């Protein structure tokens, strides 16, 4: 039997206010005055200098503000890489991603594509990356996706939505400063937190489950229940706990896999551009047949926080459009096998998936 030799993030700083240590973390990693650090920052912080003013730019360092309104695309990665290479005198010293899952995924993908030829779409899949990425740092400003710890960077390409899954993808350094999450809007906080919760349910009920996944998954699940069902947490406690739930939730799928909600959410995202967190929620709300206990608790959390999910997003789709979503969802075979076992194709038909999508 061959076991996965999983690369973990080698360095992590955790603590409120730890973002202030970024400059001293980066200083020893600079390759010279012509090798800049490139900061990819969510453009919600463009008008708010609270983050950018704490970054010391030297030499040719650059801040590039990036919109996270849409899921990251392979074409977006290629454009960023071209811009960075054309405007840098030498290969950058590092890429620093500051934002939610979209920015973290972009930072991981850009750091890989600076050292690998061709377009990002050529690397969507498992272990296709040949050359190590340049130094890259992840600093989440919202918690839940687990992108800060994972070995994938999920991208929408011209033909599919699939991650660059490789040993070179994980960050070299992560800074977990829960203070950076204090201004996240409530609905976004809920949807991204539920991404973490759904990671746990899919991992803990899957056929790939093992003690590694189970240990992290249970920790993350307990934290999610504390955060979203209890009344006695301060804002600071809730922010710190969700940051660690995201980390543990990401670790729980390292040695297992996600499941049906993620597979079907990829279909929504590919066709309709639905953001990952809300897409997972829309799908998961209809998966009682597969995750009865998980969906029951999810509905309790939704009610407690007065969250109304969008309805009818698939109401006007043609058969052709349904088939596009179904094909994307079914292409993610490891997710279905984790959820339902090796014979999953006997139970999951195009008609069944279409009926589920029609409820959304």
XYZ file of C-alpha atoms in Angstrom:
360
model
C 0.000 0.000 0.000
C 1.295 3.453 -0.909
C 0.359 6.356 1.385
C 0.160 10.030 0.494
C 3.252 12.048 1.374
C 1.400 15.280 2.030
C 3.252 18.643 2.135
C 2.109 20.871 4.981
C 2.524 24.620 5.437
C 5.972 24.769 7.081
C 5.545 28.080 8.924
C 2.506 29.600 10.612
C 2.052 32.673 12.775
C -1.180 32.800 14.775
C -2.425 35.688 16.873
C -4.391 38.899 16.871
C -2.224 41.668 15.455
C 0.315 39.224 13.974
C -0.113 40.835 10.526
C 2.282 43.498 11.836
C 5.085 40.911 11.645
C 4.772 40.552 7.873
C 7.640 42.907 7.020
C 10.129 41.097 9.260
C 8.964 37.720 7.895
C 9.578 38.832 4.299
C 12.899 40.657 4.752
C 15.159 37.532 4.743
C 13.346 36.152 1.678
C 14.236 39.039 -0.651
C 16.519 37.989 -3.532
C 17.862 41.463 -4.269
C 16.751 44.974 -5.136
C 15.405 43.920 -8.560
C 13.359 40.988 -7.226
C 10.124 42.496 -5.902
C 7.505 41.180 -3.555
C 4.084 41.245 -5.216
C 1.089 41.722 -2.914
C -2.238 40.505 -4.312
C -4.885 42.145 -2.116
C -8.680 41.936 -2.226
C -9.869 45.254 -3.649
C -12.397 45.687 -0.817
C -9.360 47.052 1.042
C -8.527 49.579 -1.705
C -10.427 52.424 -0.072
C -9.424 51.256 3.386
C -5.703 51.723 4.043
C -5.964 49.691 7.249
C -4.112 46.815 5.583
C -1.998 48.357 2.813
C -0.592 51.072 5.098
C 1.009 48.376 7.276
C 2.982 46.910 4.371
C 6.470 48.343 3.837
C 7.090 48.525 0.086
C 10.759 48.646 -0.962
C 12.481 48.870 -4.346
C 10.073 47.554 -7.029
C 7.539 45.913 -4.683
C 3.960 46.226 -5.911
C 0.460 46.019 -4.534
C -2.080 44.710 -7.062
C -5.694 45.058 -5.940
C -7.831 42.231 -7.303
C -11.636 41.920 -7.289
C -12.979 38.807 -5.564
C -16.505 39.294 -6.931
C -16.032 36.317 -9.283
C -14.428 32.947 -8.704
C -10.763 32.840 -9.824
C -10.205 31.931 -13.477
C -7.254 30.418 -15.335
C -7.319 33.423 -17.703
C -7.060 35.771 -14.700
C -4.011 33.867 -13.422
C -2.363 34.063 -16.851
C -3.010 37.830 -17.077
C -1.552 38.448 -13.606
C 1.531 36.349 -14.356
C 2.139 38.192 -17.635
C 1.736 41.579 -15.941
C 4.115 40.633 -13.110
C 6.804 39.217 -15.417
C 6.650 42.157 -17.861
C 6.907 44.777 -15.111
C 9.584 43.057 -12.966
C 13.321 43.380 -13.676
C 13.904 39.938 -12.176
C 11.852 36.986 -10.992
C 9.868 38.174 -7.949
C 11.061 37.263 -4.463
C 7.565 36.161 -3.548
C 3.806 36.454 -3.949
C 1.712 37.441 -0.933
C -2.038 36.804 -1.092
C -4.214 38.855 1.271
C -7.968 38.187 1.197
C -10.444 35.337 1.153
C -10.266 32.029 -0.691
C -10.278 33.709 -4.123
C -7.182 35.789 -3.372
C -5.404 32.907 -1.654
C -6.087 30.618 -4.615
C -4.872 33.285 -7.047
C -1.665 33.802 -5.036
C -0.954 30.058 -5.042
C -1.649 29.748 -8.765
C 0.419 32.804 -9.743
C 3.399 31.612 -7.672
C 3.257 28.284 -9.548
C 2.803 29.756 -13.018
C 5.780 32.116 -12.688
C 8.048 29.037 -12.817
C 6.022 26.769 -15.130
C 5.488 27.258 -18.863
C 2.153 27.533 -20.642
C -1.252 28.559 -19.365
C -2.790 27.777 -15.991
C -5.488 25.593 -17.610
C -2.756 23.063 -18.543
C -2.171 22.386 -14.844
C -5.778 21.837 -13.728
C -5.701 18.329 -12.296
C -3.539 16.244 -10.024
C 0.293 16.465 -9.864
C 0.835 18.100 -13.265
C 3.161 20.858 -11.956
C 6.825 20.179 -12.789
C 8.732 23.064 -11.162
C 8.526 24.383 -7.581
C 6.580 27.616 -7.133
C 8.282 30.778 -5.984
C 7.982 31.724 -2.297
C 4.344 32.462 -1.441
C 2.544 33.669 1.666
C -1.162 33.401 2.526
C -2.952 35.847 4.825
C -6.703 35.138 5.102
C -9.034 38.059 5.824
C -12.085 35.788 6.032
C -12.260 32.286 7.492
C -13.776 29.070 6.207
C -12.438 27.967 2.833
C -9.349 26.192 4.173
C -7.432 27.556 1.153
C -4.692 28.730 3.511
C -3.752 25.112 4.269
C -4.736 23.135 1.158
C -2.637 21.737 -1.695
C -5.093 22.906 -4.312
C -5.988 26.181 -5.968
C -9.493 25.974 -7.418
C -9.791 27.663 -10.824
C -12.490 27.964 -13.475
C -10.948 27.225 -16.856
C -12.383 27.293 -20.369
C -13.441 23.642 -20.122
C -13.788 22.826 -16.440
C -13.635 24.013 -12.866
C -10.795 22.139 -11.212
C -7.876 22.871 -8.949
C -4.161 22.848 -9.544
C -3.527 20.035 -7.062
C 0.195 19.663 -6.421
C 2.881 19.372 -3.773
C 4.104 22.824 -4.832
C 0.753 24.528 -4.188
C 0.715 24.951 -0.355
C 1.933 28.226 1.069
C 5.451 28.537 2.469
C 4.157 30.831 5.209
C 0.706 31.601 6.580
C -0.231 34.428 8.940
C -3.480 33.832 10.856
C -4.552 37.163 12.323
C -8.228 37.008 13.272
C -8.377 40.803 13.603
C -8.297 40.972 9.790
C -11.729 39.263 9.709
C -13.527 41.735 11.991
C -15.341 43.679 9.229
C -16.611 40.729 7.160
C -20.315 41.250 6.267
C -22.639 38.872 8.096
C -23.913 36.882 5.109
C -20.426 36.413 3.709
C -19.231 35.313 7.180
C -22.019 32.732 7.238
C -21.506 31.370 3.710
C -17.741 31.036 4.103
C -18.110 29.538 7.568
C -20.546 27.007 6.125
C -17.931 26.041 3.517
C -15.877 24.870 6.497
C -18.864 23.150 8.130
C -19.705 21.324 4.887
C -16.037 20.266 4.489
C -16.377 18.567 7.867
C -19.693 16.827 7.146
C -18.485 15.544 3.774
C -15.160 14.373 5.162
C -16.575 12.750 8.315
C -19.346 10.832 6.512
C -17.252 9.816 3.505
C -15.899 6.409 2.529
C -12.346 7.828 2.478
C -12.511 8.578 6.206
C -9.460 7.705 8.315
C -8.138 8.726 11.709
C -6.104 11.646 10.310
C -9.167 13.186 8.637
C -11.519 12.292 11.467
C -9.403 13.965 14.149
C -9.174 17.285 12.322
C -12.770 17.050 11.069
C -14.201 16.547 14.548
C -12.229 19.503 15.917
C -13.458 21.751 13.111
C -17.050 20.518 13.435
C -17.116 21.193 17.197
C -15.747 24.695 16.599
C -18.403 25.367 13.928
C -21.181 24.284 16.292
C -19.754 26.577 18.990
C -19.593 29.533 16.612
C -22.909 29.132 14.797
C -25.181 27.623 17.490
C -23.960 28.982 20.848
C -24.782 32.406 22.254
C -21.957 32.962 24.713
C -18.980 33.776 22.457
C -17.499 37.257 22.211
C -16.761 38.586 18.710
C -13.042 38.026 19.246
C -13.550 34.417 20.416
C -15.812 33.697 17.445
C -13.276 35.157 15.001
C -10.378 33.180 16.493
C -12.397 29.949 16.618
C -13.572 30.274 13.007
C -9.991 30.885 11.878
C -8.944 27.615 13.530
C -12.052 25.781 12.285
C -11.060 26.783 8.756
C -7.520 25.468 9.311
C -8.684 22.148 10.797
C -11.452 21.807 8.200
C -8.868 22.223 5.456
C -6.659 19.620 7.136
C -9.592 17.193 7.438
C -9.840 16.846 3.652
C -6.088 16.431 3.130
C -6.318 12.680 3.629
C -9.938 12.302 2.578
C -12.074 14.330 0.189
C -15.166 16.525 0.003
C -18.435 15.222 -1.415
C -21.717 15.879 -3.194
C -22.275 19.511 -2.170
C -18.885 20.525 -3.508
C -19.280 18.521 -6.736
C -22.673 20.080 -7.518
C -21.543 23.531 -6.369
C -18.730 23.366 -8.942
C -21.447 22.911 -11.588
C -23.302 26.030 -10.387
C -20.069 27.996 -10.294
C -18.952 26.915 -13.768
C -22.254 27.740 -15.472
C -23.706 30.575 -13.376
C -20.618 32.017 -11.683
C -22.114 31.281 -8.239
C -19.559 32.011 -5.511
C -18.201 28.904 -3.811
C -19.507 29.435 -0.262
C -23.054 30.401 -1.181
C -23.113 27.695 -3.875
C -22.264 25.039 -1.294
C -25.073 26.333 0.940
C -27.654 26.357 -1.881
C -26.793 22.745 -2.778
C -26.368 21.403 0.755
C -29.819 22.704 1.733
C -31.295 20.000 -0.573
C -29.085 17.025 0.345
C -31.050 15.506 3.263
C -31.063 12.164 1.449
C -27.280 11.953 1.646
C -26.390 13.944 4.789
C -29.537 13.846 6.987
C -27.962 14.923 10.288
C -25.591 17.444 8.689
C -28.400 19.143 6.748
C -30.648 19.237 9.845
C -27.978 21.107 11.842
C -27.229 23.359 8.835
C -30.901 24.394 8.727
C -30.751 25.188 12.463
C -27.715 27.404 11.890
C -29.407 29.097 8.931
C -32.522 29.830 11.010
C -30.538 31.070 14.004
C -28.720 33.652 11.862
C -31.750 34.604 9.736
C -30.076 33.631 6.480
C -32.363 33.451 3.434
C -30.702 31.536 0.603
C -31.387 32.596 -3.012
C -34.155 30.540 -4.636
C -34.895 29.699 -8.241
C -31.383 30.214 -9.577
C -31.881 27.234 -11.929
C -35.501 28.050 -12.795
C -34.923 29.291 -16.339
C -32.157 26.952 -17.471
C -32.377 24.948 -20.692
C -31.717 21.209 -20.880
C -28.364 22.027 -22.464
C -27.417 24.237 -19.502
C -28.490 21.579 -16.995
C -26.310 19.081 -18.863
C -23.294 21.395 -18.658
C -23.660 21.620 -14.864
C -24.244 17.880 -14.557
C -21.149 17.089 -16.658
C -18.971 19.366 -14.502
C -20.334 17.819 -11.294
C -19.934 14.224 -12.503
C -16.362 14.843 -13.719
C -15.266 15.148 -10.071
C -15.224 11.387 -9.558
C -13.165 11.260 -6.320
C -15.823 13.432 -4.610
C -18.633 11.056 -5.584
C -16.616 7.998 -4.635
C -15.872 9.515 -1.233
C -19.563 10.281 -0.707
C -21.106 7.042 -1.974
C -18.374 4.433 -2.486
C -16.897 2.785 -5.563
C -20.312 1.897 -7.035
C -21.614 5.471 -6.902
C -22.501 5.470 -10.628
C -25.319 2.986 -9.930
C -27.081 5.513 -7.710
C -26.285 8.842 -9.371
C -27.896 9.448 -12.749
C -28.181 12.570 -14.876
C -31.913 12.595 -14.123
C -31.305 12.524 -10.373
C -28.856 15.428 -10.553
C -31.169 17.420 -12.800
C -34.033 16.922 -10.323
C -31.781 18.189 -7.502
C -30.638 21.225 -9.499
C -34.275 22.013 -10.406
C -35.030 22.461 -6.671
C -32.411 25.221 -6.374
